[in-house]
Amino acid sequence: MIRREKGRRRDLWMLEYDKGGGEEEEGGGPVVTVAKAADNSSDDGDNNISINNIVNVTIIFTKKFQTSKLKLPPGPQKLPIIGNLHNLEGLLHKCLQNLSKSHGPVMRLHFGFVSVVIVSSNQAAEEVLKTHDLDCCSRPETVATKKISYNFKDIGFAPYGEEWRALRKLAVVELFSLKKLNAFRYIREEENDLFVKKLSEASQKQSPVNLKKALFTLIASIVCRLAFGQNLHGSEFIDEDSIEELASRSEKLQAKFAFSNFFPGGWIIDRITGQSKSLNEVFSELDGFFNRVLDDHLKPGRRVLETPDVVDVMIGMMNKQGEDGSFKLTTDHIKGTISDIFLAGVNTSATTILWAMTELMRNPRVMKKVQDEVRTVLGENREKITEQDLNKLNYFKLVIKETFRLHPAAPLLLPRETMSPIKLQGYDIPVKTQIMINVYALARDPKLWENPDEFKPERFADGSVDYRGLNFELLPFGSGRRVCPGMTMGIAMVELGLLNLLYFFNWGLPEGTTVKDIDMEEEGAVIIGKKVSLELVPIRPH
C-alpha cells in the first residue's frame, strides 16, 4: 500500500510490501515499486507535487491494482527456507500420493526455493499433457541431469527448443522407427534364445534363479547390441556385473538430493558434503564407457553391420551434415542420447518383467490362465519363440497392461517445467513451475479403477484403455511431446522376455517358502523395483 509521511516542508510517498495472505501476485511474489520522493522547499509545498511524482504514484497504483491475485493450488504448510522438504518421507511417489489425498489432485509444494505442482488425477494430467502440452513441455535443470545428459545434449532432459526438436525427430525417424524396430528383431530373439538356454541349465540342476539379475542381463545384452554394437557376453571393456553396478550408481545419483537444485548457493553445501565429488566420479566412469564405445566405432576399417546400431547411425549423420546454419550433431549429442538409452532403457524393462512374474506367482489363477493361453495358441514343443507369436495372444497382452498399471517402472514422470503461465483445474500455475505427474497415484485411484490394488488383467478386456499415452489414467510412458521415444522398443523387449518365461517353464518357489513369503517392498530412485529379488526355480514342463 502507499502511505504518506509528512516531514518538514516535505511530502514523502513510499511503497510498502504487500505481504498478502495465501495468494501471491503474478510472477510468484509481491510487487515492489519505489516512488521518488518530492522535496519542495517552498512554504506552500504541501500542495505542490511535481508532475514526475504524480506519474510515479499513478504507475504504482495502476500496477498494484491491475495485477490480479493468483489462485494457487492448495498444499501443506511450508516452513521458512526448506519449504515442504520436511513433508517428504519414504518413497516419493507414495508420499506424494498420501499428501494428495489430503490436499487434492492438484497440489503445490515447495522443495526449498523451488515451486512444484503435483498432479494426481487423470483430468489434470490430460490438461498438462494435452491441453497445455506446448506450455509445459520443457524440463527443469538439475546438476545431475546436466552431467549425465552432457549439458542437456539429449532427448530426455533437454529443455524445449530447436535442439530438442531436432534430436526428437532423429529419434523418431532414425533410431526408434517401426523399420528400425523390425530390423533389430533378430537381436531380441537371439538374446532371448540364449536366456532360455541358461534357464534350462538351472532347471536341470533344480536350482533357484535370481530373476532380478537374470532379467537385467537379458535386457542389458539386447540394449548393448542394438545401441552400442557390443556383445555383453564377449565385450572387451564391459561385462554383466560392471554394467549393472554402473547403471545402478548412475540412477541413484541422478535422484539423490542435491542442495544446488533447491537453494541459492547450494553448490557450496554439495561440495562440503561430497555430493559433487560423487557425481563427478560416477560421471567419469559413465563417460569412460561411452568414450570406449565411440572409439570402437571410429576404428579405421571397422565393419559396419547390415543393420547399423544407434551409434553407427548417429556417427553417419554427423559425418554427412552440411555447412549451413541448421542444427549440428556433435559427439556430446551422441553420448547424451546413448546415456538416455542405457540409463532409461535397461532397468525399466527388466523391472517390469520382474514385477509381472512376481504378481503371477502371487496369483496362481492368473498364471494358469495366461500359460494355458500361451501354450494352447502357440502349440507345444516349440524350440523357439518369435515376435510374430505375440500378435496371436490376447490374455497375455492384458497381463502386460495390468503390470504397467500396478507397477509403472517410473511412478513419477520426469518433471516438466512451464514456459508460460497456465490454468490447471481452475488454479493459476506461474511460469517456471515444475509439474510432476504421479502415474502411480493415477493407476491406483479408486475413482478410476475397481479394487485398484488387485492384480486383475480382466479389467482391460473391453480394450477401451491402452498405455501408449492416449488414456490419461494409464501413463507408464508419459504422453504428449515428451512421451518416451523408445516406447515401442521397450514394449517389444518386455513382451518377448515375459513370453519366453511363460512358454518354456513352469515356476516354483525355493524349498521352504510359500507365496506369502514373496516380499513386495519397493526400492529405487527414478526407477522403482523390488527391494528383495525374486528367487524362483524354473521347471521344464513335460
XYZ file of C-alpha atoms in Angstrom:
542
model
C 0.000 0.000 0.000
C 1.017 3.652 -0.253
C 1.398 5.760 2.839
C 2.121 9.440 3.152
C 4.695 10.646 5.678
C 4.930 14.335 6.395
C 8.209 15.910 7.245
C 9.465 19.487 7.395
C 8.108 21.115 4.190
C 8.361 17.713 2.529
C 5.949 15.103 1.167
C 7.401 11.566 1.101
C 5.432 8.963 -0.794
C 6.569 5.424 -0.103
C 5.500 1.987 -1.298
C 5.413 -0.839 1.195
C 5.493 -4.571 0.569
C 2.102 -6.176 0.401
C 2.677 -9.382 2.291
C -0.749 -10.667 1.362
C -2.366 -13.829 2.572
C -2.432 -17.231 0.910
C -2.400 -15.782 -2.594
C 0.540 -14.257 -4.445
C 0.962 -11.608 -7.072
C 1.565 -12.738 -10.618
C 5.165 -13.777 -11.018
C 5.335 -15.571 -7.693
C 5.852 -12.734 -5.178
C 4.884 -9.234 -4.048
C 5.211 -6.322 -6.435
C 7.873 -3.845 -5.359
C 7.984 -0.348 -6.863
C 9.780 2.655 -5.437
C 8.436 6.182 -5.927
C 10.860 9.081 -5.941
C 10.298 11.445 -3.013
C 9.218 15.033 -3.579
C 11.385 17.651 -1.969
C 9.694 21.056 -2.118
C 11.375 23.814 -0.189
C 8.712 26.486 -0.549
C 6.385 27.215 2.349
C 3.351 26.190 0.297
C 4.995 22.922 -0.886
C 2.322 20.694 0.689
C 0.170 21.122 -2.396
C 2.968 21.495 -4.885
C 3.639 17.910 -6.009
C 5.677 17.682 -9.175
C 4.278 16.036 -12.298
C 7.003 13.393 -12.103
C 5.864 12.308 -8.666
C 2.226 12.194 -9.767
C 3.247 9.931 -12.660
C 5.274 7.694 -10.337
C 2.417 7.336 -7.884
C -0.047 6.678 -10.713
C 2.170 3.897 -12.048
C 2.354 2.349 -8.583
C -1.420 2.379 -8.124
C -2.025 1.085 -11.648
C 0.417 -1.801 -11.327
C -0.752 -2.614 -7.842
C -4.439 -2.816 -8.576
C -4.326 -4.141 -12.134
C -2.180 -7.142 -11.179
C -4.639 -9.905 -10.473
C -4.314 -12.145 -7.484
C -3.366 -15.696 -8.367
C -5.449 -18.636 -7.285
C -2.704 -21.114 -6.456
C -3.197 -24.836 -5.775
C -3.524 -25.903 -2.140
C -0.802 -27.736 -0.289
C 0.635 -28.451 3.152
C 2.010 -25.614 5.254
C 5.568 -24.794 4.264
C 8.419 -23.833 6.570
C 10.850 -20.967 6.024
C 13.758 -21.807 3.712
C 13.158 -25.573 3.444
C 9.579 -25.246 2.185
C 7.904 -28.666 2.301
C 11.008 -30.837 2.349
C 10.090 -31.889 5.881
C 6.886 -33.443 4.490
C 8.767 -35.871 2.247
C 9.318 -39.240 3.888
C 9.905 -42.673 2.390
C 9.411 -43.409 -1.294
C 8.490 -40.160 -3.023
C 5.622 -41.468 -5.194
C 3.834 -42.974 -2.179
C 4.483 -39.921 -0.021
C 3.032 -37.607 -2.680
C 0.060 -39.931 -3.151
C -0.750 -39.693 0.559
C -0.324 -35.904 0.630
C -2.643 -35.573 -2.370
C -5.370 -37.437 -0.516
C -5.395 -34.567 1.989
C -4.689 -31.605 -0.296
C -6.242 -32.562 -3.624
C -5.226 -33.909 -7.038
C -3.512 -30.628 -7.948
C -1.209 -29.836 -5.047
C 1.503 -27.227 -4.628
C 4.710 -27.879 -2.703
C 7.964 -26.038 -2.217
C 11.189 -28.011 -2.452
C 13.373 -25.405 -0.828
C 13.032 -22.365 -3.097
C 11.520 -24.329 -5.996
C 7.762 -24.358 -6.609
C 6.442 -27.794 -7.607
C 2.904 -28.833 -8.569
C 1.935 -32.485 -8.087
C -0.766 -33.893 -10.393
C -2.683 -36.988 -9.232
C -5.867 -37.065 -11.337
C -6.443 -38.103 -14.935
C -8.307 -34.860 -15.742
C -5.424 -32.700 -14.528
C -2.900 -34.966 -16.257
C -4.777 -34.533 -19.540
C -4.686 -30.752 -19.164
C -0.918 -30.796 -18.611
C -0.020 -33.383 -21.252
C -2.570 -32.478 -23.931
C -4.319 -29.126 -23.449
C -1.194 -27.290 -22.245
C 1.387 -29.675 -23.690
C 3.347 -26.978 -25.506
C 3.299 -24.634 -22.496
C 4.547 -27.406 -20.188
C 6.999 -29.372 -22.292
C 10.310 -28.011 -21.056
C 12.452 -29.614 -18.349
C 13.905 -28.165 -15.147
C 17.676 -28.198 -14.873
C 19.426 -30.178 -12.124
C 23.124 -30.703 -11.508
C 22.868 -34.467 -12.086
C 20.808 -34.326 -15.275
C 23.126 -31.665 -16.659
C 26.052 -34.025 -16.166
C 24.601 -37.280 -17.453
C 22.982 -35.557 -20.455
C 26.235 -33.839 -21.446
C 24.877 -30.370 -20.752
C 21.380 -31.278 -21.999
C 22.521 -32.662 -25.348
C 19.970 -35.468 -25.131
C 16.275 -36.165 -25.652
C 15.113 -36.864 -22.104
C 16.383 -33.837 -20.181
C 16.995 -31.141 -22.792
C 14.844 -28.007 -22.440
C 12.280 -27.433 -25.158
C 13.707 -25.696 -28.209
C 15.205 -26.174 -31.662
C 17.940 -28.527 -30.439
C 15.479 -30.801 -28.619
C 13.121 -30.845 -31.623
C 15.972 -31.900 -33.907
C 17.035 -34.703 -31.554
C 13.445 -35.842 -31.114
C 12.985 -36.026 -34.879
C 16.194 -38.029 -35.185
C 14.974 -40.478 -32.532
C 11.533 -40.951 -34.061
C 12.678 -41.210 -37.696
C 16.102 -42.872 -37.441
C 16.577 -44.597 -34.085
C 13.213 -45.951 -32.889
C 11.093 -46.111 -36.031
C 8.982 -49.155 -36.872
C 11.526 -50.023 -39.564
C 14.337 -49.934 -37.005
C 12.260 -51.910 -34.522
C 11.800 -54.699 -37.072
C 15.445 -54.570 -38.128
C 16.570 -55.209 -34.543
C 14.116 -58.066 -34.022
C 16.774 -60.709 -34.620
C 18.826 -59.310 -31.723
C 15.911 -59.535 -29.303
C 15.107 -63.079 -30.417
C 18.728 -64.279 -30.282
C 19.271 -62.924 -26.777
C 16.024 -64.490 -25.558
C 17.074 -67.857 -27.022
C 20.332 -67.643 -25.084
C 18.377 -66.616 -21.977
C 16.174 -69.725 -22.250
C 19.246 -71.963 -22.601
C 20.739 -70.566 -19.388
C 17.467 -71.070 -17.528
C 17.267 -74.629 -18.865
C 20.646 -75.364 -17.292
C 19.341 -74.141 -13.939
C 16.221 -76.237 -14.470
C 18.290 -79.399 -14.885
C 20.037 -78.665 -11.600
C 16.724 -77.677 -9.956
C 18.489 -74.605 -8.586
C 16.786 -71.246 -7.865
C 17.413 -68.364 -10.248
C 17.831 -64.753 -9.168
C 15.346 -63.328 -11.668
C 16.269 -59.726 -10.931
C 19.863 -60.286 -12.027
C 18.940 -62.645 -14.875
C 16.447 -60.190 -16.379
C 18.853 -57.262 -16.092
C 21.438 -59.285 -18.022
C 18.872 -60.173 -20.702
C 17.758 -56.583 -21.322
C 21.272 -55.134 -20.999
C 22.500 -57.636 -23.593
C 19.810 -56.512 -26.037
C 20.382 -52.795 -25.426
C 24.172 -53.051 -25.689
C 23.906 -54.779 -29.058
C 21.299 -52.526 -30.670
C 22.641 -49.264 -29.229
C 26.398 -49.784 -28.863
C 27.143 -52.759 -31.110
C 28.640 -54.514 -28.081
C 28.044 -58.163 -27.250
C 27.818 -58.155 -23.471
C 28.924 -61.786 -23.331
C 32.223 -61.083 -25.074
C 32.926 -57.352 -24.829
C 36.489 -56.203 -24.244
C 35.610 -53.322 -21.959
C 32.296 -54.096 -20.245
C 30.767 -57.125 -18.545
C 27.478 -58.082 -16.900
C 28.478 -57.190 -13.338
C 30.187 -53.875 -14.052
C 27.404 -52.602 -16.315
C 24.776 -53.436 -13.682
C 26.728 -51.588 -10.994
C 27.308 -48.572 -13.247
C 23.617 -48.336 -14.170
C 22.559 -48.618 -10.523
C 25.012 -45.971 -9.284
C 24.104 -43.582 -12.091
C 20.384 -43.858 -11.421
C 20.745 -43.391 -7.659
C 22.945 -40.346 -8.083
C 20.525 -38.858 -10.610
C 17.770 -38.811 -7.974
C 19.925 -38.094 -4.919
C 19.111 -34.885 -3.055
C 21.378 -32.018 -4.093
C 21.224 -28.628 -2.365
C 22.176 -26.970 -5.670
C 18.802 -27.898 -7.128
C 16.711 -26.180 -4.462
C 18.743 -23.463 -2.758
C 20.741 -20.466 -4.000
C 24.397 -21.185 -3.312
C 23.582 -24.824 -2.576
C 26.625 -25.932 -4.569
C 28.764 -24.957 -1.575
C 26.985 -27.484 0.650
C 27.125 -30.122 -2.102
C 30.867 -29.651 -2.269
C 31.278 -29.861 1.508
C 29.125 -32.994 1.817
C 30.894 -34.764 -1.048
C 27.825 -34.826 -3.298
C 29.661 -33.019 -6.098
C 32.613 -35.393 -5.840
C 30.361 -38.465 -6.005
C 28.582 -37.098 -9.064
C 31.850 -36.386 -10.848
C 33.222 -39.854 -10.051
C 30.185 -41.698 -11.412
C 30.007 -39.459 -14.464
C 33.695 -40.092 -15.134
C 33.025 -43.856 -15.218
C 29.975 -43.391 -17.427
C 31.846 -41.088 -19.781
C 34.749 -43.527 -19.936
C 32.368 -46.280 -21.023
C 30.783 -44.119 -23.721
C 34.194 -42.944 -24.962
C 35.300 -46.555 -25.381
C 32.099 -47.252 -27.328
C 32.787 -44.288 -29.634
C 36.473 -45.160 -30.056
C 35.496 -48.692 -31.042
C 33.092 -47.358 -33.687
C 35.702 -44.940 -35.070
C 38.435 -47.543 -35.553
C 39.796 -47.480 -39.119
C 38.483 -50.382 -41.141
C 35.725 -51.279 -38.674
C 32.988 -53.212 -40.452
C 29.508 -51.729 -40.063
C 26.800 -54.371 -39.792
C 23.980 -54.595 -42.314
C 21.730 -53.199 -39.589
C 23.837 -50.398 -38.051
C 23.485 -49.779 -34.325
C 22.401 -46.458 -32.819
C 25.955 -45.123 -32.536
C 26.703 -46.034 -36.170
C 23.580 -44.200 -37.325
C 24.442 -41.039 -35.387
C 28.097 -41.046 -36.460
C 26.977 -41.429 -40.083
C 24.619 -38.476 -39.751
C 27.308 -36.377 -38.062
C 29.757 -37.054 -40.902
C 27.213 -36.146 -43.597
C 25.917 -32.860 -42.174
C 26.323 -29.781 -44.282
C 27.811 -26.389 -43.559
C 24.523 -24.497 -43.372
C 23.223 -22.867 -40.220
C 20.983 -25.757 -39.213
C 21.356 -27.945 -36.132
C 24.754 -29.665 -35.917
C 25.130 -33.101 -34.367
C 28.187 -33.483 -32.092
C 29.818 -36.295 -30.121
C 28.151 -34.892 -26.991
C 24.757 -35.386 -28.657
C 25.706 -38.998 -29.373
C 26.838 -39.610 -25.803
C 23.802 -37.822 -24.371
C 21.470 -39.982 -26.467
C 23.121 -43.300 -25.613
C 23.155 -42.203 -21.972
C 19.353 -41.920 -22.162
C 19.072 -45.337 -23.798
C 21.415 -47.002 -21.327
C 20.017 -45.487 -18.118
C 16.328 -45.491 -19.079
C 16.094 -48.497 -21.361
C 17.626 -51.304 -19.324
C 16.255 -51.113 -15.794
C 12.731 -50.094 -16.807
C 12.125 -53.148 -18.998
C 13.845 -55.605 -16.655
C 11.911 -54.229 -13.681
C 8.572 -54.538 -15.495
C 9.123 -58.216 -16.350
C 10.183 -58.902 -12.759
C 7.007 -57.300 -11.378
C 4.909 -59.305 -13.848
C 6.453 -62.579 -12.675
C 6.044 -61.514 -9.047
C 2.328 -60.836 -9.481
C 1.798 -64.053 -11.448
C 3.423 -66.105 -8.684
C 1.164 -64.391 -6.141
C -1.908 -65.024 -8.315
C -1.919 -68.705 -9.397
C -5.282 -68.308 -11.166
C -3.879 -65.668 -13.493
C -0.647 -67.635 -14.001
C -2.560 -70.750 -15.054
C -4.862 -68.800 -17.352
C -2.074 -66.994 -19.187
C 0.130 -70.093 -19.518
C -2.807 -72.119 -20.816
C -3.409 -69.470 -23.484
C 0.254 -69.215 -24.451
C 0.778 -72.960 -24.797
C -2.561 -73.640 -26.475
C -2.255 -70.876 -29.061
C 1.429 -71.397 -29.849
C 1.372 -75.176 -29.612
C 3.631 -77.468 -27.617
C 7.261 -78.480 -28.130
C 8.330 -75.268 -29.841
C 12.111 -74.797 -29.886
C 11.932 -71.019 -30.059
C 9.507 -68.126 -29.825
C 9.380 -65.228 -32.293
C 7.845 -61.778 -32.009
C 5.256 -62.732 -34.615
C 3.775 -65.062 -31.991
C 2.850 -62.072 -29.826
C 0.091 -60.966 -32.190
C -1.786 -64.232 -31.611
C -2.211 -63.692 -27.871
C -4.994 -61.825 -26.089
C -4.979 -62.514 -22.362
C -1.183 -62.290 -22.332
C -1.457 -58.684 -23.551
C -3.891 -57.951 -20.707
C -1.310 -59.234 -18.217
C 1.215 -56.788 -19.692
C -1.268 -53.905 -19.346
C -2.087 -54.772 -15.761
C 1.613 -54.902 -14.895
C 2.165 -51.459 -16.410
C -0.791 -50.187 -14.366
C 0.044 -51.672 -10.991
C 3.823 -51.330 -11.233
C 4.912 -48.471 -13.501
C 8.710 -48.662 -13.584
C 8.906 -44.862 -13.250
C 5.944 -43.970 -10.987
C 6.696 -40.249 -11.306
C 7.087 -38.977 -14.850
C 10.165 -36.843 -15.392
C 9.197 -33.343 -14.216
C 8.063 -30.764 -16.718
C 8.534 -27.013 -16.405
C 6.050 -24.374 -17.506
C 7.286 -21.954 -20.161
C 4.318 -19.625 -19.673
C 1.550 -19.210 -17.066
C -1.324 -21.690 -17.399
C -4.646 -22.542 -15.780
C -4.839 -26.059 -14.357
C -8.160 -27.296 -12.979
C -9.035 -23.659 -12.214
C -5.728 -22.923 -10.470
C -3.079 -20.477 -11.664
C 0.301 -22.055 -12.395
C 3.040 -19.428 -12.852
C 5.868 -19.668 -15.354
C 8.952 -21.736 -14.332
C 6.862 -24.020 -12.121
C 7.827 -27.682 -12.059
C 4.990 -30.152 -12.670
C 5.272 -33.768 -11.564
C 2.661 -36.313 -12.661
C 2.196 -39.189 -10.237
C 1.236 -42.057 -12.557
C 1.371 -44.421 -9.574
C -1.444 -42.454 -7.915
C -3.446 -42.362 -11.167
C -3.174 -46.126 -11.575
C -4.386 -46.790 -8.027
C -7.175 -44.234 -7.908
C -10.362 -45.992 -6.679
C -12.413 -43.468 -8.668
C -10.880 -44.844 -11.863
C -10.279 -48.499 -11.041
C -12.351 -51.091 -9.218
C -10.264 -52.718 -6.467
C -7.173 -50.843 -7.687
C -4.663 -52.774 -5.564
C -5.758 -56.119 -7.027
C -3.838 -57.705 -9.925
C -6.698 -58.381 -12.338
C -5.871 -58.366 -16.082
C -9.550 -58.882 -16.965
C -10.228 -55.217 -16.169
C -8.788 -54.399 -19.628
C -10.860 -56.975 -21.518
C -13.035 -54.407 -23.303
C -9.945 -52.797 -24.859
C -11.018 -49.246 -24.043
C -7.823 -48.306 -22.186
C -4.279 -48.532 -23.527
C -0.875 -47.469 -22.216
C 0.512 -45.535 -25.190
C -0.349 -42.049 -23.944
C -3.930 -41.506 -25.106
C -5.659 -42.652 -21.893
C -4.601 -40.452 -19.019
C -5.414 -42.914 -16.258
C -2.607 -45.186 -17.534
C 0.645 -43.405 -18.412
C 3.690 -45.670 -17.925
C 5.441 -43.995 -20.886
C 4.072 -40.481 -20.466
C 2.191 -38.596 -23.175
C 2.372 -35.620 -25.481
C 5.555 -34.172 -26.922
C 7.619 -35.691 -24.117
C 6.280 -39.237 -24.439
C 9.079 -41.815 -24.231
C 10.550 -42.094 -27.762
C 11.734 -45.641 -27.057
C 8.284 -46.864 -26.017
C 7.817 -49.385 -28.841
C 11.296 -50.816 -28.281
C 10.651 -51.133 -24.549
C 7.296 -52.856 -25.075
C 8.879 -55.324 -27.514
C 11.584 -56.295 -25.001
C 9.082 -56.715 -22.156
C 6.607 -58.788 -24.164
C 9.123 -61.180 -25.704
C 11.013 -61.636 -22.436
C 7.890 -62.481 -20.443
C 6.523 -64.732 -23.186
C 9.667 -66.881 -23.142
C 9.462 -67.240 -19.360
C 5.830 -68.358 -19.502
C 6.040 -70.674 -22.506
C 9.169 -72.681 -21.737
C 8.961 -73.016 -17.948
C 6.714 -73.654 -15.023
C 7.905 -71.867 -11.924
C 8.309 -72.960 -8.339
C 9.402 -71.278 -5.135
C 12.593 -72.356 -3.350
C 12.146 -75.150 -0.843
C 10.657 -73.999 2.438
C 8.991 -70.849 1.063
C 5.395 -70.080 0.129
C 3.606 -67.381 -1.839
C 3.121 -65.441 1.382
C 6.907 -65.168 1.702
C 7.222 -63.150 -1.522
C 8.421 -59.700 -0.483
C 6.624 -56.801 -2.189
C 8.649 -53.932 -0.719
C 9.809 -51.368 -3.259
C 13.099 -49.546 -3.604
C 14.733 -47.235 -6.077
C 15.163 -43.628 -7.059
C 13.789 -42.798 -10.502
C 13.011 -46.416 -11.388
C 11.184 -48.344 -8.664
C 11.807 -52.072 -8.431
C 11.630 -54.874 -5.906
C 13.836 -54.401 -2.870
C 14.243 -58.159 -2.464
C 14.845 -60.095 -5.660
C 12.514 -62.848 -6.766
C 14.134 -66.275 -6.425
C 12.352 -68.941 -8.481
C 13.065 -72.467 -9.670
C 12.496 -72.954 -13.432
C 10.821 -76.267 -14.259
C 10.620 -77.601 -17.795
C 7.052 -78.865 -18.393
C 6.784 -82.482 -19.530
